[in-house]
XYZ file of C-alpha atoms in Angstrom:
648
model
C 209.663 163.461 98.847
C 209.170 160.041 97.269
C 207.247 158.873 100.314
C 204.301 161.207 99.636
C 203.230 159.622 96.299
C 203.629 156.157 97.766
C 201.554 157.114 100.807
C 198.870 158.636 98.634
C 198.734 155.515 96.485
C 198.496 153.278 99.519
C 195.710 155.378 101.026
C 193.824 155.341 97.738
C 194.060 151.556 97.468
C 192.911 151.065 101.079
C 190.048 153.484 100.584
C 188.967 151.676 97.428
C 189.169 148.330 99.199
C 187.120 149.595 102.120
C 184.518 151.096 99.826
C 184.340 147.882 97.810
C 183.871 145.871 101.007
C 180.977 148.074 102.180
C 179.119 148.106 98.881
C 179.657 144.496 97.773
C 177.010 141.742 97.843
C 177.621 138.940 100.281
C 176.273 135.460 99.787
C 175.608 132.587 102.157
C 173.911 129.224 101.808
C 170.429 128.488 103.158
C 168.830 125.173 104.040
C 165.856 124.030 101.912
C 163.596 124.162 104.970
C 164.568 127.773 105.671
C 164.189 128.711 102.010
C 160.676 127.246 101.846
C 159.750 128.782 105.188
C 160.804 132.219 103.959
C 158.782 131.821 100.776
C 155.641 130.287 102.229
C 155.221 131.640 105.762
C 152.674 134.418 106.146
C 150.322 136.114 108.593
C 148.263 132.923 109.089
C 151.060 130.383 109.376
C 153.775 132.405 111.139
C 152.024 135.468 112.556
C 154.091 137.830 110.396
C 153.647 139.253 106.917
C 154.700 137.130 103.979
C 157.785 137.789 101.867
C 155.486 138.758 98.965
C 153.699 141.460 100.974
C 156.972 142.779 102.406
C 158.286 143.027 98.850
C 155.213 145.040 97.843
C 155.791 147.417 100.760
C 159.436 147.912 99.796
C 158.496 148.612 96.179
C 156.404 151.602 97.282
C 158.858 152.684 99.960
C 157.035 151.489 103.090
C 158.336 149.525 106.053
C 156.388 146.840 107.861
C 156.812 148.628 111.207
C 155.088 151.682 109.811
C 152.276 149.530 108.456
C 151.830 147.921 111.871
C 151.622 151.356 113.480
C 149.453 152.957 110.766
C 147.521 150.164 109.035
C 144.902 152.446 107.439
C 147.489 154.745 105.869
C 149.483 151.703 104.733
C 146.492 150.130 102.975
C 145.562 153.490 101.414
C 149.101 153.866 100.093
C 148.946 150.436 98.438
C 145.570 151.254 96.873
C 146.755 154.554 95.369
C 150.372 153.838 94.512
C 151.149 153.272 90.815
C 153.711 150.716 89.740
C 152.059 147.678 91.351
C 150.387 144.878 89.462
C 146.842 143.815 90.320
C 148.212 140.626 91.832
C 150.664 142.491 94.086
C 148.103 145.053 95.210
C 145.176 142.720 95.854
C 147.135 139.894 97.514
C 148.932 142.327 99.829
C 145.677 144.045 100.805
C 144.071 140.655 101.503
C 146.909 139.786 103.860
C 146.941 143.199 105.554
C 143.178 143.037 106.166
C 143.673 139.537 107.564
C 146.317 140.970 109.901
C 143.890 143.679 111.037
C 141.152 141.107 111.690
C 143.506 138.885 113.675
C 144.638 141.824 115.799
C 141.005 142.723 116.562
C 140.311 139.072 117.378
C 143.222 138.884 119.834
C 142.201 142.151 121.476
C 138.693 140.884 122.278
C 138.552 137.071 121.967
C 135.110 135.672 121.209
C 133.396 139.040 120.924
C 133.140 139.098 117.112
C 133.087 142.887 117.144
C 132.016 145.039 114.207
C 135.571 146.057 113.350
C 136.710 142.440 113.344
C 133.870 141.210 111.107
C 134.328 144.182 108.779
C 138.033 143.363 108.468
C 137.244 139.723 107.673
C 134.802 140.809 104.966
C 137.440 143.121 103.463
C 140.047 140.353 103.589
C 137.632 138.023 101.806
C 136.738 140.718 99.254
C 140.350 141.460 98.248
C 141.271 137.774 98.156
C 138.159 137.083 96.029
C 139.137 139.918 93.668
C 142.701 138.591 93.376
C 141.565 135.021 92.706
C 138.856 135.732 90.133
C 138.957 139.339 88.857
C 142.605 140.296 88.394
C 144.220 140.335 84.953
C 145.428 136.743 85.414
C 143.167 133.708 85.662
C 143.517 131.165 88.517
C 144.841 128.580 86.070
C 147.734 130.879 85.150
C 148.900 130.947 88.793
C 148.229 127.308 89.578
C 151.816 126.568 90.662
C 152.384 129.810 92.575
C 152.677 129.775 96.352
C 151.055 133.197 96.481
C 147.768 131.940 95.060
C 147.628 129.246 97.738
C 148.267 131.851 100.437
C 145.536 134.153 99.125
C 143.104 131.246 98.837
C 143.789 130.539 102.513
C 143.112 134.210 103.402
C 139.783 133.954 101.603
C 138.769 130.621 103.132
C 139.703 131.657 106.663
C 138.007 135.033 106.292
C 134.816 133.340 105.054
C 134.758 131.025 108.081
C 135.377 133.850 110.548
C 132.980 136.342 108.964
C 130.088 133.885 108.709
C 130.495 132.445 112.211
C 130.886 135.964 113.611
C 127.714 137.158 111.900
C 125.880 134.015 113.049
C 127.005 134.709 116.620
C 125.444 138.174 116.514
C 122.279 137.622 114.488
C 120.866 134.189 115.447
C 117.861 134.423 113.067
C 114.676 132.754 114.248
C 114.179 130.942 110.947
C 116.549 130.302 108.067
C 113.886 130.964 105.443
C 113.450 134.509 106.760
C 117.183 135.141 106.551
C 117.286 133.757 103.012
C 114.432 135.995 101.882
C 115.221 139.313 103.585
C 118.989 139.307 103.963
C 120.977 141.016 106.675
C 122.236 144.562 107.109
C 125.545 144.724 108.923
C 127.750 147.782 109.408
C 127.019 149.107 105.929
C 127.099 145.675 104.287
C 124.087 143.920 102.756
C 124.361 140.143 103.022
C 121.907 137.774 101.405
C 121.841 134.047 102.044
C 121.461 131.325 99.424
C 120.727 127.897 100.935
C 119.785 126.177 97.671
C 122.996 124.124 97.781
C 122.095 122.321 101.008
C 119.289 120.247 102.452
C 119.342 120.723 106.184
C 118.372 117.788 108.428
C 115.774 119.921 110.191
C 114.057 122.074 107.581
C 114.088 125.741 108.504
C 115.532 125.135 111.972
C 118.459 127.343 112.888
C 121.602 125.470 113.996
C 122.519 125.755 117.662
C 126.108 126.539 116.659
C 128.137 127.199 113.533
C 131.778 126.214 114.045
C 134.807 126.633 111.733
C 136.081 123.142 111.012
C 139.647 124.486 110.909
C 139.377 125.355 114.614
C 138.862 121.704 115.629
C 141.441 119.039 116.338
C 140.768 115.488 117.487
C 142.451 112.657 119.314
C 141.254 109.131 118.609
C 140.855 109.683 114.865
C 143.693 108.396 112.710
C 143.125 110.791 109.821
C 141.425 114.063 108.997
C 139.848 113.926 105.550
C 139.454 117.153 103.592
C 139.175 118.388 100.045
C 141.337 121.375 99.129
C 139.557 124.139 97.278
C 137.749 127.428 97.661
C 135.374 128.138 100.544
C 135.019 128.072 104.300
C 134.684 124.682 106.009
C 131.979 124.711 108.703
C 130.148 122.354 111.049
C 126.505 123.051 111.899
C 125.291 121.799 115.275
C 121.534 121.239 115.374
C 119.330 120.975 118.448
C 117.874 117.612 119.441
C 114.265 117.107 120.485
C 113.392 116.273 124.049
C 115.238 116.358 127.382
C 119.003 116.241 127.575
C 119.355 114.212 130.738
C 122.270 111.837 130.402
C 123.690 113.762 127.458
C 126.199 116.541 127.187
C 125.181 120.169 127.053
C 125.018 119.989 123.264
C 122.094 117.579 123.439
C 123.726 115.162 121.027
C 121.694 112.169 122.181
C 118.325 111.583 120.608
C 115.431 111.766 123.039
C 113.464 108.635 123.830
C 110.348 110.758 123.316
C 111.243 111.664 119.726
C 108.547 110.664 117.243
C 110.957 109.172 114.717
C 113.560 106.486 115.475
C 116.256 108.302 113.487
C 118.377 111.426 113.644
C 119.545 112.874 110.348
C 123.076 114.304 110.290
C 123.078 115.965 113.732
C 126.369 117.730 112.919
C 126.417 118.180 109.114
C 129.459 119.488 107.256
C 128.890 122.670 105.252
C 131.031 124.585 102.785
C 130.451 128.312 102.347
C 131.326 131.071 99.891
C 131.120 134.845 100.067
C 130.303 136.096 96.570
C 130.852 139.835 96.217
C 128.486 141.536 93.786
C 130.022 142.786 90.571
C 131.161 141.715 87.120
C 134.429 143.656 87.013
C 137.343 144.252 89.360
C 136.224 147.828 90.023
C 132.673 146.741 90.861
C 133.864 143.986 93.226
C 136.158 146.437 95.071
C 133.396 149.007 95.460
C 130.398 146.848 96.334
C 128.921 146.467 99.807
C 126.589 143.662 98.736
C 127.580 140.070 99.430
C 125.874 136.731 98.870
C 126.476 134.075 101.530
C 126.198 130.768 99.699
C 126.046 127.411 101.497
C 126.796 124.001 99.970
C 126.612 120.343 100.939
C 130.183 119.203 100.180
C 129.067 115.581 99.805
C 126.898 116.510 96.835
C 128.785 119.445 95.337
C 132.467 119.109 94.509
C 133.097 122.221 92.437
C 131.601 125.668 91.885
C 131.558 128.228 89.080
C 132.908 131.679 89.989
C 133.393 134.412 87.388
C 133.581 131.840 84.607
C 136.177 129.681 86.397
C 135.224 126.200 87.609
C 137.111 125.503 90.841
C 137.016 122.751 93.508
C 134.913 123.426 96.596
C 136.755 123.095 99.907
C 135.342 120.506 102.290
C 136.021 118.846 105.628
C 134.492 115.377 105.882
C 135.796 114.441 109.331
C 135.170 117.347 111.694
C 131.385 117.035 111.917
C 131.614 113.319 112.643
C 134.409 113.801 115.174
C 132.606 116.638 116.953
C 129.407 114.604 117.171
C 131.195 111.662 118.782
C 133.173 113.913 121.131
C 129.982 115.538 122.416
C 127.651 112.558 122.256
C 128.064 111.139 125.756
C 127.703 107.688 124.186
C 130.259 105.942 126.384
C 128.415 106.864 129.586
C 124.972 106.167 128.187
C 126.025 102.811 126.730
C 127.137 101.649 130.175
C 123.943 102.944 131.788
C 121.942 101.141 129.111
C 123.730 97.851 129.760
C 122.998 98.045 133.478
C 119.416 99.219 132.963
C 120.014 102.495 134.808
C 118.091 105.731 134.363
C 118.864 107.778 131.236
C 119.966 104.672 129.376
C 118.854 103.818 125.869
C 115.520 102.014 125.658
C 115.100 101.447 121.939
C 117.270 101.505 118.807
C 118.133 104.800 117.161
C 119.351 105.235 113.591
C 121.926 107.998 113.078
C 122.519 109.221 109.527
C 126.077 110.518 109.227
C 125.134 113.003 106.482
C 121.862 114.400 105.136
C 119.915 111.624 103.445
C 120.868 111.106 99.810
C 118.562 108.864 97.735
C 121.334 108.186 95.219
C 123.897 106.706 97.615
C 123.924 103.142 98.913
C 123.549 102.723 102.672
C 126.220 101.154 104.857
C 124.523 100.075 108.083
C 126.794 99.650 111.124
C 125.854 97.734 114.303
C 128.164 97.883 117.335
C 128.689 95.212 119.964
C 127.949 94.625 123.644
C 128.252 97.607 126.023
C 129.235 99.746 123.055
C 127.852 102.492 120.805
C 128.635 104.227 117.482
C 131.997 105.081 119.051
C 133.026 101.510 118.161
C 133.155 102.659 114.534
C 135.216 105.846 115.074
C 137.911 105.098 112.522
C 135.966 102.657 110.364
C 133.337 105.231 109.397
C 135.905 108.004 109.000
C 138.174 105.888 106.803
C 135.310 104.676 104.611
C 134.131 108.234 103.938
C 137.729 109.360 103.545
C 137.855 107.392 100.296
C 136.593 109.680 97.507
C 134.967 106.896 95.476
C 133.257 105.371 98.509
C 132.156 108.809 99.709
C 130.527 109.466 96.338
C 128.624 106.184 96.371
C 127.821 105.340 100.008
C 126.252 106.954 103.054
C 126.726 105.591 106.567
C 123.902 104.888 108.990
C 124.836 103.928 112.541
C 122.471 101.769 114.591
C 122.667 102.590 118.291
C 120.734 100.016 120.317
C 120.392 99.005 124.000
C 122.846 96.157 124.474
C 121.133 94.824 127.593
C 118.055 93.689 125.661
C 117.600 90.079 124.515
C 118.659 89.403 120.931
C 115.113 88.573 119.853
C 113.828 91.901 121.164
C 116.630 93.931 119.580
C 116.196 92.077 116.287
C 112.540 93.030 116.192
C 113.126 96.629 117.317
C 116.000 97.262 114.886
C 113.917 95.892 112.015
C 111.049 98.220 112.935
C 113.370 101.247 113.266
C 114.987 100.563 109.879
C 111.683 100.059 108.116
C 110.318 103.301 109.574
C 113.461 105.172 108.528
C 113.375 103.868 104.959
C 109.639 104.558 104.739
C 110.145 108.136 105.929
C 112.755 109.015 103.299
C 111.582 106.762 100.460
C 107.925 105.738 100.865
C 107.847 104.024 97.454
C 111.096 102.140 98.051
C 112.518 103.068 94.647
C 115.669 104.990 95.641
C 119.118 103.417 95.454
C 119.433 104.088 99.199
C 116.555 101.667 99.844
C 118.202 98.885 97.860
C 121.551 97.101 97.935
C 122.185 97.989 101.603
C 125.399 96.696 103.179
C 125.197 95.757 106.865
C 128.367 95.587 108.974
C 128.174 94.143 112.472
C 130.813 93.715 115.157
C 130.526 91.096 117.916
C 126.917 91.019 119.141
C 126.151 93.499 116.367
C 127.352 90.819 113.947
C 124.868 88.340 115.396
C 122.082 90.890 115.032
C 123.234 91.669 111.486
C 122.933 87.972 110.641
C 119.430 87.844 112.118
C 118.435 90.753 109.865
C 119.296 88.621 106.813
C 118.019 85.270 108.150
C 114.746 83.410 107.684
C 112.931 81.282 110.251
C 110.915 79.669 107.423
C 108.264 78.590 109.884
C 110.740 76.412 111.775
C 109.493 74.674 114.883
C 110.614 76.268 118.136
C 110.587 72.963 120.042
C 114.158 73.426 121.234
C 113.250 76.663 122.981
C 110.623 74.799 124.981
C 112.472 71.518 125.467
C 112.948 72.104 129.216
C 109.182 72.175 129.864
C 106.399 69.615 130.135
C 103.749 70.919 127.775
C 100.092 69.991 127.799
C 98.255 69.580 124.488
C 97.733 72.937 122.877
C 100.203 74.767 125.120
C 103.065 74.771 122.575
C 100.872 76.142 119.801
C 99.593 78.888 122.103
C 103.117 79.816 123.190
C 104.439 79.832 119.647
C 101.618 82.166 118.657
C 102.532 84.531 121.496
C 106.211 84.384 120.576
C 105.620 84.804 116.838
C 106.309 88.577 116.691
C 109.770 87.980 118.167
C 110.599 84.581 116.723
C 109.186 84.618 113.186
C 111.027 86.791 110.677
C 112.357 86.928 107.128
C 115.423 88.657 105.642
C 115.118 92.411 105.160
C 114.898 92.689 101.362
C 116.926 95.926 101.250
C 120.091 94.204 102.557
C 122.091 92.502 99.813
C 125.580 92.455 101.369
C 126.946 91.803 104.848
C 130.281 91.970 106.660
C 130.440 90.037 109.941
C 133.298 91.053 112.251
C 134.245 88.922 115.289
C 130.633 87.745 115.447
C 129.808 84.859 117.843
C 127.246 83.260 115.505
C 127.232 80.087 117.618
C 127.788 81.855 120.927
C 130.893 81.806 123.065
C 131.978 79.912 126.148
C 133.305 83.210 127.469
C 129.706 84.131 128.363
C 129.662 81.147 130.757
C 132.691 82.252 132.772
C 132.289 83.502 136.319
C 132.952 87.163 135.488
C 130.507 87.094 132.575
C 127.825 85.477 134.741
C 128.429 88.080 137.442
C 128.032 90.838 134.824
C 124.893 89.188 133.446
C 123.348 89.229 136.917
C 123.992 92.977 137.132
C 121.939 93.648 134.011
C 118.448 94.899 134.673
C 115.902 95.270 131.903
C 113.850 98.470 132.116
C 110.110 98.149 132.643
C 109.367 99.213 129.060
C 111.354 96.206 127.780
C 109.782 93.851 130.295
C 106.340 94.855 129.025
C 107.247 93.777 125.486
C 108.126 90.228 126.537
C 106.083 90.017 129.716
C 103.225 87.999 128.251
C 105.563 85.244 127.043
C 107.656 85.136 130.218
C 104.610 84.967 132.443
C 103.345 82.008 130.432
C 106.739 80.265 130.632
C 106.966 80.897 134.358
C 103.699 78.989 134.859
C 104.957 75.902 133.004
C 106.285 72.850 134.819
C 109.961 72.020 134.046
C 110.890 68.507 132.921
C 112.591 66.309 135.528
C 116.186 67.439 136.003
C 115.598 70.646 134.050
C 115.324 74.185 135.320
C 112.509 76.499 134.348
C 112.768 80.191 133.573
C 114.265 82.089 136.517
C 114.443 85.437 134.730
C 114.217 86.871 131.226
C 117.450 86.096 129.321
C 119.458 89.240 128.664
C 122.087 89.995 126.039
C 124.958 88.268 127.862
C 122.804 85.171 128.391
C 122.096 85.162 124.643
C 125.814 85.193 123.809
C 126.430 81.894 125.585
C 127.108 78.898 123.347
C 124.576 77.019 125.504
C 121.768 79.563 125.019
C 118.728 77.951 123.326
C 117.981 81.008 121.173
C 121.541 81.237 119.851
C 121.731 77.479 119.248
C 118.522 77.567 117.233
C 119.112 80.759 115.234
C 122.693 79.816 114.334
C 121.237 77.287 111.871
C 118.753 79.630 110.200
C 119.248 79.980 106.438
C 120.514 83.289 105.083
C 118.867 85.255 102.268
C 119.574 83.355 99.021
C 121.062 86.352 97.198
C 123.102 87.600 100.158
C 126.832 88.067 99.556
C 128.652 88.035 102.880
C 132.181 88.322 104.233
C 133.873 87.547 107.558
C 136.642 89.388 109.401
C 137.918 87.424 112.399
C 140.465 88.202 115.109
C 143.133 85.769 116.264
C 144.834 86.704 119.523
C 147.207 83.713 119.436
C 148.343 83.001 115.855
C 150.580 80.182 117.118
C 147.506 77.973 117.611
C 145.878 76.080 114.755
C 143.179 78.239 113.181
C 140.373 75.882 114.168
C 141.401 76.222 117.832
C 142.035 79.977 117.753
C 140.097 82.811 119.338
C 140.189 86.593 119.550
C 140.168 86.254 123.329
C 136.381 86.271 123.514
C 134.934 84.715 120.358
C 136.414 81.440 119.050
C 137.122 81.063 115.369
C 134.698 78.119 115.233
C 131.863 80.471 116.216
C 132.859 83.404 113.987
C 133.455 81.308 110.870
C 130.564 81.076 108.410
C 130.679 78.600 105.511
C 129.897 80.053 102.108
C 131.407 83.491 102.754
C 132.650 85.338 99.667
C 135.816 86.106 101.644
C 137.243 85.518 105.095
C 140.143 87.470 106.603
C 141.787 86.389 109.862
C 143.839 89.152 111.520
C 146.289 88.877 114.401
C 144.193 90.921 116.800
C 142.020 90.862 119.867
C 138.244 91.173 119.893
C 138.155 94.869 118.848
C 139.407 93.838 115.434
C 137.050 96.224 113.609
C 139.445 99.108 114.380
C 142.525 97.253 113.149
C 144.047 98.909 110.036
C 143.900 95.629 108.119
C 140.192 95.267 108.908
C 139.486 98.804 107.693
C 141.430 98.171 104.481
C 139.429 94.960 104.000
C 136.108 96.770 104.515
C 137.088 99.362 101.938
C 138.144 96.598 99.529
C 134.797 94.855 99.916
C 132.854 98.075 99.319
C 134.896 98.843 96.211
C 134.268 95.305 94.984
C 130.526 95.789 95.460
C 130.627 98.902 93.306
C 132.499 97.103 90.546
C 130.155 94.125 90.735
C 127.051 96.303 90.406
C 128.495 98.581 87.746
C 128.686 101.611 90.044
C 131.735 103.439 91.305
C 131.978 106.499 89.106
C 132.190 109.853 90.849
C 128.779 111.488 91.067
């Protein structure tokens, strides 16, 4: 009989232990990476709903599987269910609408259907309401992961909605769209373009591309500004035929009236502002304002009384332009004088012209193009202070032409460009210009800031027997090419691996073979034909050789070339402040005997430079990280010296 109580006690203890084991809380450790992933992953980063939205669903008794199967009923339940805060309700609805839009996008890629665009607009609306119209201000949530997630829902939805609407509407003129607005699936959208100045007034872009959809190889860094708004790239059409260019028409036509192209692929930042002054009004409205901004000029915006940073992408437009330009092929065709090559210099403005920013003028080298400055330009504009105070202009010129001809043509193109944007010459952009030239571009940069001062050109004619009066007549014919003064707008210069006194490399067999391959197009021959015909008729001195052909760019880079020998001694502008960056491919040699493999130090060195940096590098030293750091240092120094440098 005593066994029964003992058995009962034992059973009770076992039952209690089992029940305690089933109901108890178990704990395990988690790695920091897993912990952060659980907190911060969401529908955009991981393809599944965030922990915050799943928590909201559990609070009102819903499961994510049910929401996936019945998204409309799920969203309706969140809207009508009491017990949720504004932040919980609005942030969860923004994510669920983003999920719906992504599902529609995957179901019909590239179609930008009505349901997809409507879902993006709703995602943007609920994110906008959360960020600016809930009971808490953005500053109260500044350290919360959830606010960053919802900002991303808004920014992505803005990009997708605007590019989707652009895909469907393609207005014939932007002014008409700005005035009349657009009716779309029950929405009324009006456009405000007052925050931008487009490079081609009133012309509709060929494409509007979300910057977040682009990735690049060849660029070291992608420079952005975190904030509110969609990051876009506008692709504008280019005048004239597109032979020799890519389908985008990125190359400027030779028939274009102006020698410049203003920001062919400008960066834009966009907002969707939903009409209403209260949370209820914002959630009920079907009226939206599409507002566009130039992120170079506008760094923050005012929304519902809150001043917030404007999102921006400063790299994607530049990278896309270079990727589509076809420059590498055209540069080679230009060097060899083939069809569809470049015949005259073009000036490319990397952003819409800004009269208040100083110009950095970049000139590439032989057989090259603006692609030579891929990382230099990107890194300069990646610096916030430099971006606020400088704008980059790239000079793209035919590298087969003689230096004298390119010097004249580049001067004319620059003067026309400055005159177009600033006829009175009073803007900051027309003064205190910094020119940066690499290799042959460095020689041309020096010519732009040099003065002939009426020097005699005897040495150019020393191989000929001249009759009385012949030299004066020839000098008069050559005057447009051989008489020049420094461009007054240029006050600073950076010469990079520049063969100021030529290079013996141009005399080597391979270089001479390449020089013989170069053919000057007829349009170039016409410009120097009168002089060359006159020289061809002259009698050479005994033991000297007369002109066999017009000297081309490779001829001009020789240390024995008469033009280079003469111009290397020309005085620079008195007020010019200049710097040198020089490559050294064999640091073991004494500096005076060193070379970058093509240009010797003795030719690249200029006495009187404000600074000189020698880098262990080959000839393409302009892309070396140390060279880029030095360029940025020099530009910062210029700002300090002139009292500029504050953010604008």
